[in-house]
XYZ file of C-alpha atoms in Angstrom:
444
model
C 0.000 0.000 0.000
C 1.361 3.404 -0.954
C 0.054 5.602 1.852
C 1.241 8.758 0.118
C -1.436 8.147 -2.502
C -4.079 7.709 0.171
C -3.349 10.826 2.136
C -1.462 13.181 -0.161
C -4.391 15.553 -0.599
C -5.239 18.206 1.910
C -2.164 18.021 4.147
C -1.998 21.788 4.519
C -5.631 22.640 3.877
C -6.291 23.418 7.528
C -3.208 25.592 7.696
C -4.027 27.450 4.507
C -7.429 28.364 5.892
C -6.010 30.019 9.009
C -6.972 33.690 8.767
C -4.020 36.038 8.491
C -5.701 39.373 7.782
C -5.713 40.399 11.449
C -1.940 39.757 11.585
C -1.023 41.478 8.321
C 1.417 43.798 10.067
C 3.016 41.006 12.015
C 6.311 39.775 10.578
C 5.635 36.142 11.524
C 2.233 36.189 9.880
C 3.699 37.726 6.750
C 6.407 35.051 6.784
C 3.826 32.276 7.079
C 1.741 33.790 4.295
C 4.794 33.840 2.043
C 5.448 30.161 2.805
C 1.849 29.214 2.012
C 2.141 30.899 -1.344
C 5.231 28.825 -2.100
C 3.483 25.667 -0.916
C 0.466 26.341 -3.119
C 2.879 26.642 -6.053
C 4.342 23.219 -5.035
C 7.716 24.772 -4.357
C 8.083 22.624 -1.258
C 11.795 23.175 -0.713
C 11.440 26.963 -0.564
C 8.249 26.630 1.478
C 10.100 24.510 4.036
C 12.921 27.068 4.247
C 10.395 29.854 4.718
C 8.347 28.070 7.403
C 11.565 27.141 9.232
C 12.484 30.824 9.305
C 8.993 31.662 10.597
C 9.340 29.176 13.481
C 12.726 30.658 14.382
C 11.034 34.047 14.586
C 8.384 32.716 16.988
C 8.747 29.120 18.254
C 5.232 29.208 19.781
C 3.360 30.359 16.675
C 0.862 27.576 15.983
C 0.284 28.675 12.382
C 4.010 28.506 11.621
C 4.442 25.155 13.412
C 1.516 23.522 11.606
C 2.656 24.869 8.257
C 6.195 23.560 8.743
C 4.890 20.180 9.924
C 2.605 19.987 6.901
C 5.295 20.639 4.315
C 7.635 18.157 6.024
C 4.904 15.523 5.810
C 4.486 16.323 2.120
C 8.210 15.586 1.719
C 7.881 12.345 3.738
C 10.067 13.675 6.545
C 8.012 11.780 9.129
C 10.219 12.516 12.123
C 10.315 16.244 11.389
C 6.583 16.424 10.740
C 5.804 14.540 13.953
C 8.071 16.851 15.952
C 6.374 20.052 14.793
C 2.813 18.708 14.977
C 3.481 17.789 18.610
C 5.046 21.204 19.178
C 1.906 22.830 17.812
C -0.239 20.832 20.257
C 1.655 22.447 23.167
C 0.573 25.945 22.145
C -2.916 25.351 20.697
C -5.825 26.884 22.602
C -8.599 24.665 23.937
C -11.083 26.064 21.441
C -8.729 25.739 18.461
C -10.438 24.141 15.437
C -7.235 22.287 14.528
C -7.038 19.602 17.225
C -8.760 17.080 14.970
C -6.526 18.020 12.042
C -3.281 17.572 14.013
C -4.243 14.180 15.433
C -5.346 13.074 11.972
C -1.930 13.996 10.560
C -0.205 12.171 13.431
C -2.354 9.188 12.479
C -1.091 9.427 8.888
C 2.498 9.472 10.136
C 1.976 6.326 12.225
C 0.183 4.618 9.346
C 3.052 5.362 6.981
C 5.368 3.792 9.552
C 3.042 0.777 9.684
C 2.441 1.435 13.384
C -1.221 0.578 13.061
C -2.140 0.526 16.747
C -0.689 4.005 17.263
C -2.358 5.273 14.093
C -5.694 3.932 15.291
C -5.298 5.852 18.563
C -4.499 9.078 16.725
C -7.429 8.772 14.305
C -9.775 7.965 17.178
C -8.512 11.013 19.066
C -9.045 13.131 15.937
C -12.636 11.922 15.612
C -13.317 12.831 19.259
C -12.722 16.452 18.288
C -14.464 16.215 14.918
C -16.549 13.142 14.061
C -16.689 14.295 10.427
C -12.929 14.374 9.784
C -12.832 12.533 6.459
C -9.106 11.805 6.543
C -9.443 10.132 9.954
C -12.519 8.172 8.892
C -10.707 6.811 5.842
C -7.517 6.160 7.825
C -9.393 4.298 10.533
C -11.194 2.305 7.849
C -7.863 1.286 6.303
C -6.545 0.003 9.622
C -9.626 -1.998 10.635
C -9.671 -3.424 7.093
C -6.078 -4.614 7.597
C -7.188 -6.127 10.890
C -9.793 -8.192 9.048
C -12.927 -6.281 10.047
C -14.313 -5.697 6.547
C -17.769 -4.702 7.812
C -16.290 -2.146 10.214
C -14.051 -0.723 7.493
C -17.039 -0.353 5.157
C -18.876 1.663 7.809
C -15.974 4.109 8.116
C -15.733 4.514 4.338
C -19.487 5.063 4.122
C -19.268 7.713 6.840
C -16.488 9.457 4.927
C -18.590 9.459 1.750
C -21.577 10.843 3.669
C -19.426 13.845 4.602
C -17.603 14.108 1.276
C -19.567 12.334 -1.501
C -16.798 12.843 -4.082
C -14.066 11.260 -1.953
C -12.697 8.802 -4.496
C -10.378 7.056 -2.024
C -13.258 6.049 0.237
C -15.397 5.084 -2.780
C -12.693 2.906 -4.294
C -11.981 1.096 -1.046
C -15.689 0.628 -0.438
C -16.117 -0.915 -3.892
C -13.254 -3.319 -3.146
C -15.139 -4.583 -0.087
C -18.533 -5.131 -1.717
C -18.607 -8.948 -1.398
C -17.873 -8.568 2.324
C -20.439 -5.983 3.375
C -23.317 -5.878 0.863
C -26.565 -7.437 2.083
C -28.172 -10.338 0.242
C -30.658 -7.929 -1.304
C -27.867 -5.627 -2.475
C -25.867 -8.512 -3.949
C -28.981 -9.749 -5.749
C -29.516 -6.269 -7.200
C -25.843 -6.120 -8.228
C -26.223 -9.444 -10.064
C -29.313 -8.162 -11.856
C -27.338 -5.106 -12.975
C -24.830 -7.549 -14.469
C -27.576 -9.669 -16.112
C -26.261 -12.611 -14.084
C -29.668 -13.624 -12.655
C -33.178 -13.301 -13.993
C -34.983 -10.012 -13.195
C -37.688 -11.870 -11.271
C -35.206 -13.644 -8.968
C -36.224 -12.940 -5.376
C -33.811 -15.001 -3.278
C -30.016 -15.128 -3.258
C -28.443 -18.600 -3.303
C -24.931 -19.591 -2.193
C -24.048 -20.155 -5.864
C -25.253 -16.612 -6.661
C -23.090 -15.196 -3.885
C -20.025 -17.058 -5.179
C -20.737 -15.852 -8.706
C -20.930 -12.236 -7.552
C -17.613 -12.596 -5.682
C -15.979 -14.058 -8.804
C -17.276 -11.334 -11.144
C -16.362 -8.633 -8.635
C -12.853 -10.099 -8.285
C -12.348 -9.909 -12.061
C -13.585 -6.310 -12.092
C -11.000 -5.369 -9.453
C -8.338 -7.052 -11.578
C -9.076 -4.546 -14.346
C -11.132 -7.069 -16.299
C -13.023 -4.381 -18.203
C -9.768 -2.785 -19.375
C -8.495 -6.235 -20.368
C -11.535 -6.836 -22.583
C -11.254 -3.370 -24.133
C -7.661 -4.117 -25.082
C -8.611 -7.556 -26.346
C -11.421 -6.477 -28.634
C -10.996 -3.560 -31.072
C -14.735 -3.109 -30.724
C -15.875 -4.726 -27.514
C -19.335 -6.334 -27.665
C -21.817 -4.086 -25.889
C -23.283 -6.976 -23.920
C -20.011 -7.475 -22.025
C -20.040 -4.288 -19.925
C -22.584 -2.078 -18.132
C -21.846 1.493 -16.988
C -23.152 2.642 -13.598
C -23.516 6.276 -12.490
C -22.971 7.472 -16.046
C -22.075 11.142 -16.296
C -21.131 11.476 -12.610
C -17.739 11.911 -10.977
C -17.742 8.259 -9.906
C -18.805 6.551 -13.113
C -18.100 2.829 -12.952
C -17.990 0.060 -15.557
C -18.931 -3.458 -14.464
C -18.856 -6.856 -16.174
C -21.998 -8.618 -17.258
C -22.231 -12.386 -16.934
C -21.372 -12.712 -20.634
C -18.419 -10.384 -20.180
C -17.207 -12.370 -17.175
C -17.375 -15.656 -19.089
C -15.594 -14.167 -22.100
C -12.915 -12.725 -19.832
C -12.302 -16.007 -17.994
C -12.042 -17.944 -21.254
C -9.748 -15.376 -22.829
C -7.382 -15.201 -19.830
C -7.243 -18.994 -19.683
C -6.175 -19.115 -23.339
C -3.662 -16.297 -22.906
C -2.154 -18.134 -19.944
C -1.963 -21.323 -22.036
C 0.112 -19.483 -24.625
C 2.346 -17.895 -21.974
C 3.080 -21.264 -20.341
C 3.781 -22.793 -23.734
C 6.239 -20.000 -24.565
C 7.856 -20.628 -21.171
C 8.723 -24.130 -22.367
C 5.847 -26.160 -20.933
C 4.727 -28.945 -23.277
C 1.168 -28.566 -24.548
C 0.179 -31.913 -23.025
C 1.268 -30.707 -19.563
C -0.265 -27.227 -19.427
C -3.690 -28.179 -18.069
C -1.966 -30.373 -15.447
C 0.205 -27.571 -14.039
C -0.013 -26.939 -10.306
C 0.864 -24.033 -8.047
C 3.713 -24.299 -5.538
C 1.341 -25.878 -3.000
C 0.335 -28.598 -5.429
C -3.106 -27.211 -6.362
C -4.295 -27.343 -9.981
C -4.144 -23.935 -11.646
C -6.757 -24.769 -14.303
C -10.392 -25.651 -13.716
C -12.095 -28.469 -15.662
C -13.528 -25.687 -17.875
C -9.970 -24.634 -18.871
C -10.177 -21.363 -16.952
C -7.729 -20.281 -14.264
C -8.262 -20.744 -10.560
C -7.395 -17.880 -8.175
C -3.932 -19.292 -7.591
C -3.688 -20.015 -11.330
C -4.208 -16.328 -12.082
C -1.315 -15.474 -9.762
C 0.895 -18.106 -11.419
C -0.015 -16.644 -14.815
C 0.800 -13.050 -13.810
C 4.135 -14.245 -12.417
C 4.858 -16.095 -15.674
C 4.277 -12.814 -17.521
C 7.192 -11.463 -15.457
C 9.326 -14.483 -16.392
C 8.982 -15.906 -12.884
C 8.238 -19.622 -12.563
C 5.633 -20.231 -9.881
C 4.234 -23.485 -11.218
C 5.028 -27.178 -10.912
C 5.173 -29.591 -13.826
C 3.387 -32.949 -13.421
C 6.767 -34.559 -12.702
C 7.806 -32.007 -10.043
C 7.249 -32.394 -6.317
C 5.731 -29.749 -4.071
C 8.644 -27.935 -2.377
C 8.669 -28.130 1.428
C 7.632 -25.055 3.359
C 10.107 -23.312 5.703
C 8.038 -24.532 8.654
C 8.228 -28.120 7.399
C 11.988 -27.834 6.839
C 12.414 -26.523 10.377
C 10.368 -29.444 11.649
C 12.590 -31.884 9.738
C 15.706 -30.208 11.095
C 14.392 -30.615 14.626
C 13.491 -34.254 13.957
C 17.058 -34.987 12.795
C 18.424 -33.427 15.975
C 16.042 -35.545 18.048
C 17.162 -38.711 16.235
C 20.830 -37.951 16.895
C 20.116 -37.342 20.579
C 18.260 -40.667 20.696
C 21.350 -42.499 19.433
C 20.697 -42.736 15.692
C 23.319 -42.249 12.976
C 22.578 -41.402 9.352
C 23.341 -43.952 6.610
C 23.244 -43.769 2.810
C 20.723 -45.195 0.379
C 23.347 -47.674 -0.870
C 23.778 -48.887 2.709
C 20.054 -49.477 2.921
C 20.265 -51.628 -0.219
C 23.172 -53.495 1.400
C 21.004 -54.182 4.453
C 18.231 -55.573 2.275
C 20.690 -57.833 0.442
C 22.495 -59.048 3.574
C 19.381 -59.756 5.619
C 16.921 -60.599 2.807
C 14.520 -58.356 4.726
C 12.279 -55.787 3.093
C 12.698 -52.125 3.935
C 9.384 -52.296 5.751
C 10.659 -55.129 7.972
C 13.918 -53.304 8.618
C 11.891 -50.305 9.745
C 9.406 -52.212 11.905
C 11.782 -54.641 13.601
C 15.450 -54.024 12.935
C 16.310 -50.447 13.896
C 16.031 -48.608 10.552
C 14.356 -45.176 10.587
C 13.253 -43.391 7.397
C 12.731 -39.621 7.392
C 10.671 -38.406 4.411
C 12.092 -35.072 3.276
C 9.885 -34.730 0.177
C 8.057 -36.861 -2.336
C 11.321 -37.976 -3.944
C 13.822 -37.519 -1.118
C 14.316 -39.682 1.981
C 17.013 -39.868 4.620
C 17.899 -43.028 6.549
C 19.042 -43.595 10.132
C 19.904 -46.659 12.238
C 19.855 -47.068 15.998
C 23.464 -47.147 17.224
C 22.791 -47.078 20.952
C 20.635 -50.002 22.045
C 20.767 -53.189 24.101
C 17.992 -54.711 21.993
C 19.550 -57.214 19.568
C 16.722 -56.708 17.041
C 16.993 -52.917 17.061
C 20.758 -53.191 16.656
C 20.748 -55.479 13.613
C 20.896 -52.705 11.003
C 23.707 -50.935 12.870
C 25.689 -54.194 13.048
C 25.548 -54.747 9.298
C 26.319 -51.091 8.497
C 29.395 -51.106 10.717
C 30.534 -54.474 9.309
C 30.336 -53.011 5.821
C 32.221 -49.890 6.842
C 34.963 -51.956 8.539
C 35.842 -53.450 5.140
C 36.842 -49.969 4.027
C 38.268 -48.823 7.341
C 39.752 -51.457 9.697
C 39.572 -49.022 12.622
C 35.775 -49.167 12.636
C 34.428 -51.103 15.618
C 31.697 -53.636 14.918
C 29.391 -54.203 17.877
C 28.423 -57.736 18.824
C 24.846 -58.784 18.077
C 23.599 -62.125 19.433
C 20.705 -62.311 16.971
C 22.858 -61.913 13.871
C 25.580 -64.188 15.243
C 23.099 -66.965 16.121
C 21.491 -66.903 12.691
C 24.941 -66.930 11.052
C 26.045 -69.870 13.201
C 23.240 -72.069 11.905
C 23.338 -70.665 8.372
C 19.901 -69.093 8.594
C 18.826 -65.850 6.996
C 17.043 -63.226 9.084
C 14.091 -63.010 6.717
C 12.165 -65.379 4.505
C 11.682 -64.985 0.767
C 8.722 -62.634 1.375
C 10.973 -60.197 3.246
C 9.343 -60.896 6.621
C 11.401 -61.687 9.714
C 11.738 -65.405 10.573
C 10.520 -65.923 14.120
């Protein structure tokens, strides 16, 4: 989120409205007026220099302090802006109309720092002084939206629009939240506007709700723009325009437009994956990095498939071929690391895959039998990767069988290796028996 885009407007509006006519003869007031002129001309560097000079002339002049804080915030000097807004609070009179403004700006500073709890406190304080402060209403809405309270966020955005109907920030964020706060009746009406249900439909079904969420999602992904770029002359039945001729005109997808969009994106993605080197036969079997299919049975993209496609457009591979395994998550890798440490503490040593094959050949036991009865432990790292361990610290002859054979094999390469005694192995060898029968099961 680029907070500067959310709150760039109106930073110095309160300051610019401070009357100066009664202080026309005052040097500080004249200085501040000169700085405001520079600010209005977007000459922020000169404005900052001027306001700094004004504050030096009178360090308790609220007008000068607020003006300097405002221009510093415009320049993203958060520490400087915070300092002078707090300085202004020290000298503001109880009946000053700017308490709400200052706390709202302090909220913006905390929000830009991603200090959401502090920002929430500042916006709340601002609204105590002025319940109609639009900046604070929008800012508070942003924070509660981040916290997961979509309904609460919608209420703040609606309140902001009630005060300032043309506030495009609040309107845009409110539109983004429609699937989360609209009532069943409102969703049903929205579907009728999109010709997605029959005009006489009176009750919203779960399938209708899911359809609205899907169409709305594609609208927020700039689906209308996509279709306009796709078709030199876009079919009129694909898009409907709401609030035509107003400052918040909005184009939405019809059901036909949604279906055309989904089909078109699915085909575009097919071509992108093919150009990325994926064989045609494998494209519809691609999965995301969690192993989920990225294509639906209708050859359209799933939500995760859309992300994989957009990443592929940036030459970033975020898909798995049918032959590729799902990569382990960091949490799973940490769990495996801890399991290996636990095995070592319990007296296990790691052996190679070739040593496992040696065990099977020497004992005639299956891997399953070696695991169940003879001290072999298998740690599954991934679909195609396994690590093997044998118990090296045990008084149980059965559990020590695998370790005995491993050490005997290693002694052939290194005479210094010590081979532990194992009564079970030695008894079977004495009588010429094998440990397991032809089916790989242990002979009792």
